[in-house]
Amino acid sequence: MQLKRQADQWAEVDGHRIRYWKKGNSSSTILLIHGMGCSCLEWSENIDSLADHSTVIAVDMVGFGKSDKPDGYDYSPVNQARTLIKILGHLHVEEVHLVGNSLGGRVAIEMASMLGNRAISLTLAASAGGAADAPHAMRLQTLPIIGKLLTKPDRIKHQVGWSSVFVDQSRLSQERIDEKFQDSLRPGAQASALATVRSMIDLRGFKRRDIEQLHQKIKALDTRVLIIWGDSDPLLPVHHAATFQGLLKNSEVHIFDQCGHAPQIEQADKFNQLLTQFIS
């Protein structure tokens, strides 16, 4: 299964060169925000379908994919949200449907809080931020020496790690795994990944105070929210979906059977149909 790609385009924000993909010419705009260790490529199975009805933008956040990975950058979800809002300004996007997977979901929540009624809708696909429990490997990455060892690029570890978050292995192509591994070898990739994890997580899990503050922002959201989760997600278990629903004023939840941490890839057709209906 060959991956579907779009032409690389570039924006400069605060001196940082950022890659994005864009397709479609509709007045309705969707922004797709990837998770940890990912890039625009996480949306390769979604962009063409969604672009039938909307202008679709996918971005490599600072520190990921082909975007710059500067030392000293604030890699927290709040600052990533600020940067993405500046990219929307660069692209002259006023109103937007926000869609995020994993870390990208948490960034999307921060954006929705900042944008107010400019965020027409919010879609959380296996999003971080629902609860404080975090994967043990990420907790260990907060330790000075162990963190560097755990995030050192290793092809076998990389293959096993990504395979573990999919139920249907046929949906995880070798091309996708290889590109993720090559991205992990880019200068600055390891340091930016560690900085991202450490901005959110400590040895106990997601930082409690940050989660409490995030939940207050979630409760204040007026926008419609679509929550999509895989019932077999090994990283952020499905109970996180119920936590989000309990915090939100206006949400609907869809649980995908036999699906892991990347529903937009593993069950792309179902994901695309749901999202298209939701934002119509």
Short mmCIF file of C-alpha atoms in Angstrom, two decimals:
data_model
loop_
_atom_site.label_atom_id
_atom_site.label_comp_id
_atom_site.label_asym_id
_atom_site.label_seq_id
_atom_site.Cartn_x
_atom_site.Cartn_y
_atom_site.Cartn_z
CA MET A 1 0.00 0.00 0.00
CA GLN A 2 1.79 3.09 -1.28
CA LEU A 3 1.32 6.16 0.90
CA LYS A 4 -0.58 9.11 -0.54
CA ARG A 5 1.44 12.31 -0.40
CA GLN A 6 0.94 16.00 -1.11
CA ALA A 7 3.49 18.55 -2.28
CA ASP A 8 5.66 19.97 0.49
CA GLN A 9 5.00 23.65 1.17
CA TRP A 10 6.75 25.90 3.66
CA ALA A 11 5.87 28.66 6.09
CA GLU A 12 8.25 30.69 8.25
CA VAL A 13 7.05 31.53 11.76
CA ASP A 14 9.26 33.31 14.30
CA GLY A 15 12.28 32.36 12.20
CA HIS A 16 11.37 28.65 12.10
CA ARG A 17 10.80 26.89 8.77
CA ILE A 18 7.69 24.71 8.97
CA ARG A 19 6.44 22.16 6.45
CA TYR A 20 2.78 21.83 5.60
CA TRP A 21 0.55 20.07 3.09
CA LYS A 22 -2.52 21.75 1.64
CA LYS A 23 -5.26 20.48 -0.64
CA GLY A 24 -8.68 21.78 -1.65
CA ASN A 25 -10.24 25.14 -2.43
CA SER A 26 -13.27 25.28 -0.16
CA SER A 27 -14.10 28.15 2.17
CA SER A 28 -14.29 25.54 4.95
CA THR A 29 -10.83 24.71 6.35
CA ILE A 30 -9.66 21.67 8.34
CA LEU A 31 -6.34 21.71 10.22
CA LEU A 32 -4.87 18.25 10.90
CA ILE A 33 -2.43 18.00 13.84
CA HIS A 34 -0.24 14.92 14.28
CA GLY A 35 1.03 13.17 17.40
CA MET A 36 4.44 12.27 18.90
CA GLY A 37 7.06 11.00 16.49
CA CYS A 38 4.82 11.84 13.56
CA SER A 39 4.32 14.31 10.72
CA CYS A 40 1.95 15.28 7.91
CA LEU A 41 2.25 11.67 6.80
CA GLU A 42 -0.11 10.61 9.62
CA TRP A 43 -2.94 12.06 7.55
CA SER A 44 -1.99 10.46 4.22
CA GLU A 45 -5.18 8.34 4.22
CA ASN A 46 -7.46 11.27 5.03
CA ILE A 47 -6.45 14.36 3.07
CA ASP A 48 -7.75 13.35 -0.38
CA SER A 49 -11.15 12.33 0.96
CA LEU A 50 -11.59 15.35 3.23
CA ALA A 51 -10.47 17.72 0.46
CA ASP A 52 -13.57 16.81 -1.57
CA HIS A 53 -15.53 19.13 0.73
CA SER A 54 -12.96 21.28 2.55
CA THR A 55 -9.57 22.91 2.25
CA VAL A 56 -7.30 20.60 4.23
CA ILE A 57 -4.04 21.66 5.89
CA ALA A 58 -1.65 19.28 7.65
CA VAL A 59 1.42 20.65 9.42
CA ASP A 60 4.66 19.21 10.78
CA MET A 61 4.81 20.89 14.18
CA VAL A 62 8.12 22.48 15.14
CA GLY A 63 10.46 19.65 16.16
CA PHE A 64 8.78 17.01 14.00
CA GLY A 65 8.97 15.66 10.46
CA LYS A 66 10.74 18.05 8.10
CA SER A 67 10.11 21.19 10.16
CA ASP A 68 12.93 22.95 12.02
CA LYS A 69 14.02 21.53 15.38
CA PRO A 70 15.55 24.50 17.17
CA ASP A 71 17.35 24.34 20.51
CA GLY A 72 15.68 26.42 23.17
CA TYR A 73 12.23 26.29 21.60
CA ASP A 74 9.32 25.84 24.01
CA TYR A 75 7.96 22.45 22.89
CA SER A 76 4.95 22.52 25.22
CA PRO A 77 1.46 21.95 23.75
CA VAL A 78 0.52 25.54 24.64
CA ASN A 79 3.38 27.00 22.62
CA GLN A 80 2.86 24.59 19.72
CA ALA A 81 -0.73 25.86 19.65
CA ARG A 82 0.48 29.45 19.48
CA THR A 83 2.76 28.60 16.56
CA LEU A 84 -0.01 26.82 14.65
CA ILE A 85 -2.30 29.82 15.11
CA LYS A 86 0.42 31.97 13.53
CA ILE A 87 0.55 29.52 10.61
CA LEU A 88 -3.21 29.93 10.17
CA GLY A 89 -2.57 33.67 9.97
CA HIS A 90 0.18 33.12 7.40
CA LEU A 91 -2.32 31.11 5.31
CA HIS A 92 -5.11 33.68 5.83
CA VAL A 93 -7.38 31.19 7.62
CA GLU A 94 -9.93 32.88 9.86
CA GLU A 95 -12.20 30.01 10.95
CA VAL A 96 -11.10 26.39 11.22
CA HIS A 97 -12.14 22.86 12.07
CA LEU A 98 -9.41 21.46 14.36
CA VAL A 99 -8.49 17.77 14.23
CA GLY A 100 -5.78 16.21 16.39
CA ASN A 101 -4.45 12.74 17.11
CA SER A 102 -2.68 11.96 20.41
CA LEU A 103 -0.38 14.91 21.24
CA GLY A 104 -2.06 16.72 18.35
CA GLY A 105 -5.39 16.45 20.13
CA ARG A 106 -4.00 18.19 23.17
CA VAL A 107 -2.54 20.93 20.98
CA ALA A 108 -5.92 21.24 19.24
CA ILE A 109 -7.64 21.73 22.61
CA GLU A 110 -5.22 24.55 23.45
CA MET A 111 -5.90 26.10 20.05
CA ALA A 112 -9.67 25.86 20.50
CA SER A 113 -9.35 27.60 23.86
CA MET A 114 -7.28 30.40 22.32
CA LEU A 115 -9.33 30.80 19.14
CA GLY A 116 -12.79 30.92 20.72
CA ASN A 117 -15.53 31.07 18.08
CA ARG A 118 -12.92 30.92 15.31
CA ALA A 119 -12.69 27.19 16.12
CA ILE A 120 -15.85 25.92 14.43
CA SER A 121 -15.38 22.35 15.62
CA LEU A 122 -12.85 20.14 17.39
CA THR A 123 -12.14 16.47 16.68
CA LEU A 124 -10.11 14.46 19.19
CA ALA A 125 -8.73 11.18 17.87
CA ALA A 126 -7.15 9.23 20.76
CA SER A 127 -6.16 12.57 22.24
CA ALA A 128 -3.79 13.23 25.11
CA GLY A 129 -5.14 15.33 27.96
CA GLY A 130 -8.11 13.31 29.14
CA ALA A 131 -6.45 11.74 32.16
CA ALA A 132 -3.12 11.83 33.96
CA ASP A 133 -1.99 8.25 33.28
CA ALA A 134 0.79 8.11 30.69
CA PRO A 135 2.74 5.25 29.07
CA HIS A 136 5.55 3.97 31.32
CA ALA A 137 8.18 4.45 28.60
CA MET A 138 7.32 8.14 28.39
CA ARG A 139 7.56 8.51 32.16
CA LEU A 140 11.05 7.02 32.07
CA GLN A 141 12.04 9.45 29.31
CA THR A 142 11.83 12.25 31.88
CA LEU A 143 14.93 10.85 33.61
CA PRO A 144 18.22 12.52 32.47
CA ILE A 145 20.29 9.55 31.26
CA ILE A 146 17.59 6.94 30.75
CA GLY A 147 15.59 9.36 28.61
CA LYS A 148 18.38 9.73 26.08
CA LEU A 149 18.93 5.98 25.94
CA LEU A 150 15.23 5.26 25.42
CA THR A 151 14.88 7.80 22.61
CA LYS A 152 18.10 6.91 20.77
CA PRO A 153 17.06 5.85 17.25
CA ASP A 154 17.02 2.08 16.81
CA ARG A 155 15.36 0.47 13.79
CA ILE A 156 14.16 -2.72 15.52
CA LYS A 157 12.81 -0.85 18.55
CA HIS A 158 11.15 1.59 16.18
CA GLN A 159 9.46 -1.18 14.19
CA VAL A 160 8.21 -2.99 17.30
CA GLY A 161 7.01 0.22 18.92
CA TRP A 162 4.89 1.39 16.02
CA SER A 163 3.56 -2.09 15.32
CA SER A 164 2.32 -2.30 18.90
CA VAL A 165 -0.13 0.59 18.46
CA PHE A 166 -1.97 -1.02 15.52
CA VAL A 167 -4.42 -3.92 15.75
CA ASP A 168 -4.62 -4.44 11.98
CA GLN A 169 -0.97 -4.72 10.97
CA SER A 170 -1.89 -4.54 7.28
CA ARG A 171 -2.68 -0.85 7.82
CA LEU A 172 0.88 -0.09 8.94
CA SER A 173 3.02 -0.16 5.81
CA GLN A 174 6.77 -0.63 5.85
CA GLU A 175 7.04 2.63 3.92
CA ARG A 176 5.37 4.46 6.81
CA ILE A 177 7.62 2.85 9.42
CA ASP A 178 10.74 3.57 7.36
CA GLU A 179 9.84 7.24 6.94
CA LYS A 180 9.16 7.60 10.66
CA PHE A 181 12.56 6.09 11.37
CA GLN A 182 14.29 8.43 8.92
CA ASP A 183 12.56 11.38 10.59
CA SER A 184 13.93 10.21 13.95
CA LEU A 185 17.47 10.45 12.52
CA ARG A 186 17.15 14.10 11.50
CA PRO A 187 19.42 16.51 13.43
CA GLY A 188 17.65 17.72 16.55
CA ALA A 189 14.86 15.13 16.38
CA GLN A 190 15.86 13.27 19.55
CA ALA A 191 16.32 16.46 21.56
CA SER A 192 12.99 17.92 20.43
CA ALA A 193 11.16 14.66 21.20
CA LEU A 194 12.62 14.58 24.71
CA ALA A 195 11.78 18.25 25.25
CA THR A 196 8.20 17.60 24.15
CA VAL A 197 7.74 14.65 26.52
CA ARG A 198 9.33 16.50 29.43
CA SER A 199 7.11 19.53 28.88
CA MET A 200 4.03 17.38 29.63
CA ILE A 201 5.10 14.37 31.69
CA ASP A 202 6.93 13.51 34.88
CA LEU A 203 7.51 10.17 36.62
CA ARG A 204 3.89 10.06 37.81
CA GLY A 205 2.41 10.60 34.36
CA PHE A 206 0.98 13.69 32.70
CA LYS A 207 1.69 16.60 35.01
CA ARG A 208 -1.28 16.92 37.36
CA ARG A 209 -1.41 20.69 37.51
CA ASP A 210 -1.28 20.95 33.71
CA ILE A 211 -4.11 18.41 33.36
CA GLU A 212 -6.24 20.28 35.90
CA GLN A 213 -5.72 23.54 34.01
CA LEU A 214 -6.44 21.84 30.69
CA HIS A 215 -9.69 20.39 32.04
CA GLN A 216 -10.84 23.86 33.05
CA LYS A 217 -10.22 25.01 29.48
CA ILE A 218 -12.12 21.99 28.13
CA LYS A 219 -15.12 22.72 30.35
CA ALA A 220 -15.21 26.28 29.02
CA LEU A 221 -15.31 25.25 25.34
CA ASP A 222 -18.52 26.03 23.48
CA THR A 223 -17.52 24.42 20.19
CA ARG A 224 -18.90 21.07 19.03
CA VAL A 225 -16.52 18.18 19.69
CA LEU A 226 -16.19 14.79 17.98
CA ILE A 227 -14.33 12.14 19.98
CA ILE A 228 -12.97 9.08 18.15
CA TRP A 229 -11.11 6.27 19.90
CA GLY A 230 -9.88 2.76 19.23
CA ASP A 231 -11.16 0.17 21.71
CA SER A 232 -7.70 -1.44 21.82
CA ASP A 233 -5.56 1.69 22.18
CA PRO A 234 -2.48 0.59 24.19
CA LEU A 235 -1.10 4.10 24.79
CA LEU A 236 -4.13 6.13 25.83
CA PRO A 237 -6.79 3.58 26.84
CA VAL A 238 -10.38 4.02 25.75
CA HIS A 239 -11.53 5.22 29.20
CA HIS A 240 -9.92 8.56 28.31
CA ALA A 241 -12.76 9.09 25.80
CA ALA A 242 -15.35 8.96 28.58
CA THR A 243 -13.32 11.44 30.62
CA PHE A 244 -13.36 13.91 27.75
CA GLN A 245 -17.08 13.44 27.19
CA GLY A 246 -17.76 14.12 30.86
CA LEU A 247 -15.91 17.44 30.64
CA LEU A 248 -17.42 18.74 27.42
CA LYS A 249 -20.69 20.60 26.91
CA ASN A 250 -21.40 19.38 23.40
CA SER A 251 -19.71 16.17 22.24
CA GLU A 252 -20.32 12.85 20.59
CA VAL A 253 -18.18 9.73 21.00
CA HIS A 254 -17.44 6.97 18.51
CA ILE A 255 -15.44 3.91 19.57
CA PHE A 256 -13.86 1.93 16.75
CA ASP A 257 -13.80 -1.84 17.27
CA GLN A 258 -10.48 -3.65 16.83
CA CYS A 259 -8.56 -0.40 16.50
CA GLY A 260 -5.45 0.99 18.16
CA HIS A 261 -3.97 4.45 18.68
CA ALA A 262 -4.25 5.82 15.12
CA PRO A 263 -7.90 5.46 14.02
CA GLN A 264 -7.36 7.91 11.16
CA ILE A 265 -4.98 5.37 9.59
CA GLU A 266 -6.23 2.02 10.80
CA GLN A 267 -9.88 2.66 9.91
CA ALA A 268 -9.44 5.58 7.55
CA ASP A 269 -12.66 5.20 5.54
CA LYS A 270 -14.81 5.17 8.66
CA PHE A 271 -12.85 8.08 10.13
CA ASN A 272 -13.19 10.17 6.96
CA GLN A 273 -16.92 9.53 6.71
CA LEU A 274 -17.54 10.44 10.35
CA LEU A 275 -15.48 13.61 10.19
CA THR A 276 -17.05 14.74 6.91
CA GLN A 277 -20.55 14.26 8.33
CA PHE A 278 -19.62 16.01 11.56
CA ILE A 279 -18.30 19.19 9.98
CA SER A 280 -20.97 19.43 7.27
#
